[in-house]
Amino acid sequence: APDLKLPPPAPPQRISACQDHDLREDGLLPFQGRGATELDVLEGAVTNAGSGSYAVGSVQLSPGVPAYFRPPLFGFPTAEGPGAWYRKLTFGKRGKPNNGWYGPPYGSQCLTGCPDALSGGITEIDDFHSRYWTYRMEWRTGSDGGVAWYYDDEFVWSMEAASFGEYKICNSSAPGAPCLRTPKRQVPAEPMSLVMNTAIGTWNGGPTALDGKHWPASLWVDYVRVWQKEEHTGCDPPDYPTAAYIEKHADLYGEPAKPLGSETCPPVYPASAHEHAKAILHAADGIRSEFHLKDSRVAADMQAAEANAQKAQAEYRAAWKEEVKAAEAAAAEAEAAAREAVRA
């Protein structure tokens, strides 16, 4: 669509709805776009002094809305008009938007995409380092779903399914100019993995994160609990299959955690998930028939588009590895310099 404006230069989607797949061969349903967004239960930082610390919960969402809606960095969303950000965001008594990051600036070189970063949290906390806190995220999929965050059972912030709707802006001063539009999206429904780490570096923490003045540092986790509805338990649902694809592309995912969730909690999926998978397969038959009747050139174009996407993905992966390698080298050099300064 001519009015569909995506942040450049976003990489091609690895698994898009334009690709035909064989479930038995590929582990994927045909013509079903797949993605792995980022839902953060907690991103936090403790200052060297231990006071004035912060914690935020966030969701990374693509494609991003037109730049018109994005607030300026370090500014807060406006009530309406430019910088109004997303609809249906609710904040608790102490919760507030994270105005320090709304996602990569429009047009950035984003090797893994340029998502909008919607986040909220609490600041000026003095005891993150001295006691355990409980961090909870409630994630409900579907048209009446949403995501909400609670810290020590205190509501921090939430976004509703309506927040993922269409965003559109038209230039009234230039009649005939195309409107800019981001299509309706949905609350993430993809099965996901859990990550716990300490991400410290010049990007997150600033140069002082490597000055050697607050080492050693530890992250203490007492427990992690994942709750699912009894009628929908597992990470390989029929309408969002994952296990076979991950096994075929183990180099992208690394070593699996042991024991597997399916080994300790038998998967159970509702009839609606099976019906959804059948509907996807039925729709795929219709798509194949339509393409065959239209023109054989359509199939050739699809194959060429898929080949180009795979090539672009390979280039992005190579560039990403080089960037990671350079960042690791820079971090090692900075750490060595910091240790040398401490010895001096």
XYZ file of C-alpha atoms in Angstrom:
344
model
C 0.000 0.000 0.000
C 1.392 3.443 -0.900
C 0.462 4.895 2.499
C 2.199 2.155 4.470
C 5.335 3.834 5.775
C 7.812 1.611 7.606
C 10.933 2.861 9.413
C 13.896 2.492 7.043
C 15.972 0.428 6.680
C 14.222 -2.375 8.544
C 15.537 -5.851 7.639
C 13.209 -8.294 5.895
C 11.073 -10.511 8.080
C 12.768 -13.891 8.455
C 9.479 -15.819 8.306
C 6.882 -13.799 6.417
C 3.300 -14.407 5.320
C 4.540 -14.362 1.714
C 6.368 -17.673 2.152
C 4.922 -21.108 1.532
C 6.036 -23.804 3.974
C 5.562 -27.513 4.459
C 4.755 -28.210 8.099
C 6.493 -31.594 8.094
C 9.574 -30.380 6.235
C 9.994 -26.882 7.690
C 8.183 -27.060 11.004
C 6.157 -23.986 10.000
C 2.645 -23.365 8.775
C 2.351 -21.997 5.202
C 1.833 -18.293 4.576
C 1.968 -17.425 8.276
C 4.161 -14.534 9.314
C 6.140 -15.193 12.488
C 8.052 -12.885 14.775
C 9.768 -12.813 18.150
C 9.150 -9.567 19.908
C 10.625 -8.611 23.266
C 8.563 -8.455 26.434
C 10.597 -7.281 29.411
C 9.308 -8.173 32.856
C 12.117 -6.069 34.250
C 14.946 -3.895 33.011
C 16.626 -2.117 35.871
C 19.743 -0.402 37.063
C 21.217 0.188 40.503
C 23.403 3.242 40.911
C 26.843 3.009 42.479
C 25.446 4.643 45.625
C 22.391 2.361 45.654
C 19.974 5.296 45.738
C 17.964 6.768 42.879
C 17.724 3.422 41.047
C 15.033 2.457 38.533
C 13.161 -0.477 37.005
C 10.997 -0.558 33.877
C 8.875 -3.111 32.051
C 8.552 -2.894 28.289
C 7.355 -4.327 25.006
C 9.182 -3.858 21.694
C 6.720 -3.504 18.834
C 7.137 -3.600 15.053
C 6.336 -2.076 12.693
C 6.693 1.223 14.515
C 4.206 4.080 14.239
C 4.939 7.099 11.986
C 7.486 9.521 13.452
C 4.680 12.074 14.006
C 3.469 10.093 17.034
C 6.837 9.570 18.707
C 7.697 11.873 21.648
C 11.135 13.520 21.633
C 13.789 11.669 23.583
C 13.641 12.651 27.282
C 10.260 14.270 26.663
C 6.969 12.765 27.805
C 4.002 11.871 25.580
C 1.626 14.735 24.827
C -2.121 14.619 25.459
C -2.802 14.720 21.709
C -1.228 15.708 18.398
C 2.494 15.337 17.682
C 4.253 13.150 20.229
C 1.032 11.627 21.571
C 2.582 8.143 21.362
C 0.333 5.101 21.795
C -3.307 4.979 22.877
C -4.698 3.228 25.947
C -1.581 3.346 28.116
C -2.386 3.387 31.828
C 0.053 4.174 34.638
C -0.086 3.497 38.356
C 0.405 5.944 41.195
C 4.203 5.867 40.917
C 4.458 4.491 37.391
C 5.455 6.761 34.537
C 6.582 6.456 30.924
C 10.230 5.701 30.338
C 11.163 8.900 28.515
C 14.769 7.798 28.124
C 14.059 5.372 25.289
C 11.267 5.165 22.720
C 13.214 2.892 20.399
C 15.899 3.507 17.780
C 15.590 6.919 16.110
C 13.581 6.873 12.899
C 15.815 5.776 10.022
C 18.526 4.206 12.215
C 20.666 1.346 10.957
C 18.800 -1.392 12.796
C 20.318 -4.784 12.148
C 17.509 -6.534 13.979
C 14.721 -4.128 13.069
C 13.621 -0.750 14.413
C 10.843 -1.498 16.909
C 9.012 1.021 19.020
C 9.930 0.591 22.684
C 6.922 1.078 24.940
C 7.982 1.054 28.552
C 7.047 2.368 31.940
C 8.465 1.998 35.398
C 9.334 3.471 38.741
C 12.363 5.575 39.612
C 14.169 7.001 42.611
C 14.204 3.656 44.423
C 16.746 3.195 47.206
C 16.458 -0.498 48.086
C 16.706 -2.460 44.847
C 20.152 -3.589 45.982
C 19.337 -4.411 49.590
C 16.254 -6.660 49.435
C 14.352 -8.963 47.105
C 11.561 -7.482 45.000
C 8.886 -9.393 43.121
C 8.416 -8.445 39.473
C 5.286 -9.650 37.699
C 4.020 -9.321 34.152
C 0.532 -10.374 33.103
C 0.330 -11.196 29.400
C -3.088 -11.842 27.868
C -3.421 -12.519 24.148
C -6.428 -11.938 21.910
C -8.691 -9.028 21.048
C -9.478 -8.372 24.723
C -5.905 -8.937 25.898
C -3.067 -6.692 26.937
C 0.105 -6.541 29.011
C 0.454 -5.236 32.576
C 3.346 -4.886 35.024
C 3.353 -5.076 38.827
C 6.348 -4.571 41.131
C 5.946 -5.821 44.679
C 2.242 -6.222 43.829
C 2.010 -2.504 43.011
C 0.499 -1.720 39.610
C 3.080 0.114 37.487
C 1.593 0.377 34.006
C -0.328 -1.451 31.269
C -1.340 -1.340 27.621
C -4.529 -2.758 26.124
C -5.177 -4.587 22.862
C -6.494 -1.271 21.495
C -2.966 0.128 21.893
C -1.887 -2.160 19.037
C -4.398 -0.652 16.590
C -3.835 1.342 13.402
C -2.069 4.718 13.544
C -2.523 7.167 10.685
C -1.578 10.784 10.009
C -2.443 12.908 6.966
C -0.817 16.174 5.918
C -3.734 18.608 5.718
C -1.481 21.389 4.419
C -0.565 19.366 1.346
C -3.763 18.151 -0.357
C -3.192 15.001 -2.324
C -0.155 13.976 -0.292
C -0.357 10.358 0.885
C -1.195 9.679 4.501
C 1.297 7.779 6.635
C -0.118 4.672 8.237
C 0.946 1.821 10.468
C -1.497 -1.092 10.171
C -3.251 -2.744 13.053
C -1.059 -5.159 14.990
C -1.894 -7.589 17.776
C -0.865 -8.431 21.307
C 2.118 -10.770 20.809
C 0.947 -14.387 20.682
C 4.255 -16.072 19.856
C 5.667 -18.687 22.241
C 8.779 -17.183 23.820
C 11.855 -18.094 25.817
C 13.048 -16.579 29.080
C 16.312 -14.661 29.441
C 17.975 -13.482 32.649
C 21.253 -11.598 32.400
C 23.252 -8.579 33.415
C 23.553 -6.355 30.338
C 26.241 -3.861 31.265
C 28.171 -1.674 28.869
C 28.578 1.728 27.324
C 25.044 1.600 25.873
C 23.304 0.473 29.047
C 24.938 1.981 32.076
C 27.181 4.546 30.447
C 30.990 4.611 30.388
C 31.072 4.431 34.200
C 29.654 0.900 33.961
C 33.168 -0.139 32.926
C 35.191 2.037 35.269
C 35.866 -0.853 37.669
C 34.633 1.092 40.704
C 31.629 -1.072 41.549
C 32.951 -4.575 40.968
C 32.284 -7.248 41.990
C 28.540 -7.022 41.322
C 25.936 -9.761 41.564
C 22.394 -10.342 40.348
C 20.432 -12.477 42.793
C 17.327 -14.341 41.626
C 15.339 -16.219 44.259
C 12.780 -17.850 41.948
C 11.115 -17.618 38.534
C 7.571 -18.818 38.005
C 5.645 -19.085 34.746
C 1.888 -19.518 34.923
C -0.282 -20.592 31.993
C -3.976 -21.358 31.749
C -4.660 -25.039 32.336
C -6.324 -25.404 28.940
C -3.325 -23.869 27.120
C -0.024 -25.123 28.509
C 3.155 -25.492 26.481
C 5.392 -23.743 23.961
C 4.624 -25.607 20.735
C 0.946 -24.879 19.986
C -0.506 -26.220 16.715
C -1.249 -22.740 15.377
C 2.213 -21.367 16.321
C 4.530 -24.398 15.933
C 8.052 -23.924 17.255
C 9.814 -27.159 18.282
C 10.626 -28.628 14.852
C 11.779 -25.284 13.427
C 14.040 -24.610 16.423
C 15.530 -28.088 16.160
C 16.262 -27.547 12.454
C 17.904 -24.169 13.185
C 19.691 -24.929 16.435
C 22.559 -22.598 15.480
C 20.193 -19.642 15.892
C 18.978 -20.667 19.336
C 21.896 -22.262 21.192
C 21.763 -25.085 23.691
C 18.306 -25.793 25.135
C 17.767 -25.447 28.861
C 17.352 -28.753 30.671
C 14.941 -30.206 31.502
C 12.648 -29.129 28.695
C 9.353 -27.654 29.797
C 7.487 -30.396 27.963
C 9.324 -32.971 30.085
C 8.036 -31.580 33.362
C 4.695 -30.138 32.270
C 2.832 -32.057 29.532
C 1.531 -29.691 26.853
C -2.208 -29.123 26.522
C -3.764 -26.949 23.811
C -7.395 -25.886 23.383
C -9.616 -26.890 20.480
C -9.467 -23.292 19.239
C -5.701 -23.604 18.620
C -6.208 -26.735 16.528
C -9.060 -25.099 14.607
C -6.889 -22.053 13.961
C -4.139 -24.273 12.537
C -6.660 -26.009 10.259
C -7.925 -22.609 9.067
C -4.373 -21.519 8.208
C -3.784 -24.699 6.202
C -7.119 -24.298 4.410
C -6.336 -20.682 3.531
C -2.950 -21.781 2.198
C -4.651 -24.162 -0.246
C -6.682 -21.237 -1.535
C -3.604 -19.062 -1.929
C -1.775 -21.759 -3.874
C -4.771 -22.274 -6.179
C -5.139 -18.552 -6.802
C -1.475 -18.139 -7.674
C -1.559 -21.162 -9.974
C -4.596 -19.853 -11.865
C -3.304 -16.309 -12.172
C 0.061 -16.784 -13.721
C 3.051 -19.055 -13.297
C 5.130 -15.912 -13.076
C 3.687 -15.250 -9.625
C 5.368 -18.373 -8.273
C 8.657 -17.328 -9.847
C 8.320 -13.859 -8.319
C 7.630 -15.379 -4.904
C 10.656 -17.635 -5.166
C 12.824 -14.686 -6.188
C 11.476 -12.572 -3.324
C 12.170 -15.360 -0.846
C 15.691 -15.825 -2.199
C 16.326 -12.088 -1.865
C 14.968 -12.120 1.684
C 17.213 -15.026 2.649
C 20.214 -13.260 1.115
C 19.400 -10.048 2.988
C 18.976 -11.981 6.230
C 22.374 -13.621 5.730
C 23.955 -10.209 5.150
C 22.288 -8.794 8.266
C 23.438 -11.768 10.342
C 27.004 -11.351 9.108
C 26.945 -7.622 9.854
C 25.411 -8.268 13.273
C 28.135 -10.771 14.156
C 30.805 -8.256 13.144
C 29.145 -5.574 15.271
C 28.961 -7.905 18.264
C 32.591 -8.892 17.760
C 33.649 -5.237 17.637
C 31.586 -4.418 20.738
C 33.106 -7.334 22.664
C 36.591 -6.221 21.671
C 35.868 -2.655 22.765
C 34.418 -3.874 26.068
C 37.455 -6.077 26.704
C 39.773 -3.172 25.951
C 37.815 -0.851 28.258
C 37.804 -3.447 31.030
C 41.563 -3.969 30.690
C 42.110 -0.207 30.843
C 39.875 0.036 33.934
C 41.743 -2.753 35.699
C 45.044 -1.099 34.841
C 43.739 2.193 36.250
C 42.666 0.443 39.481
C 46.111 -1.144 39.853
C 47.732 2.241 39.250
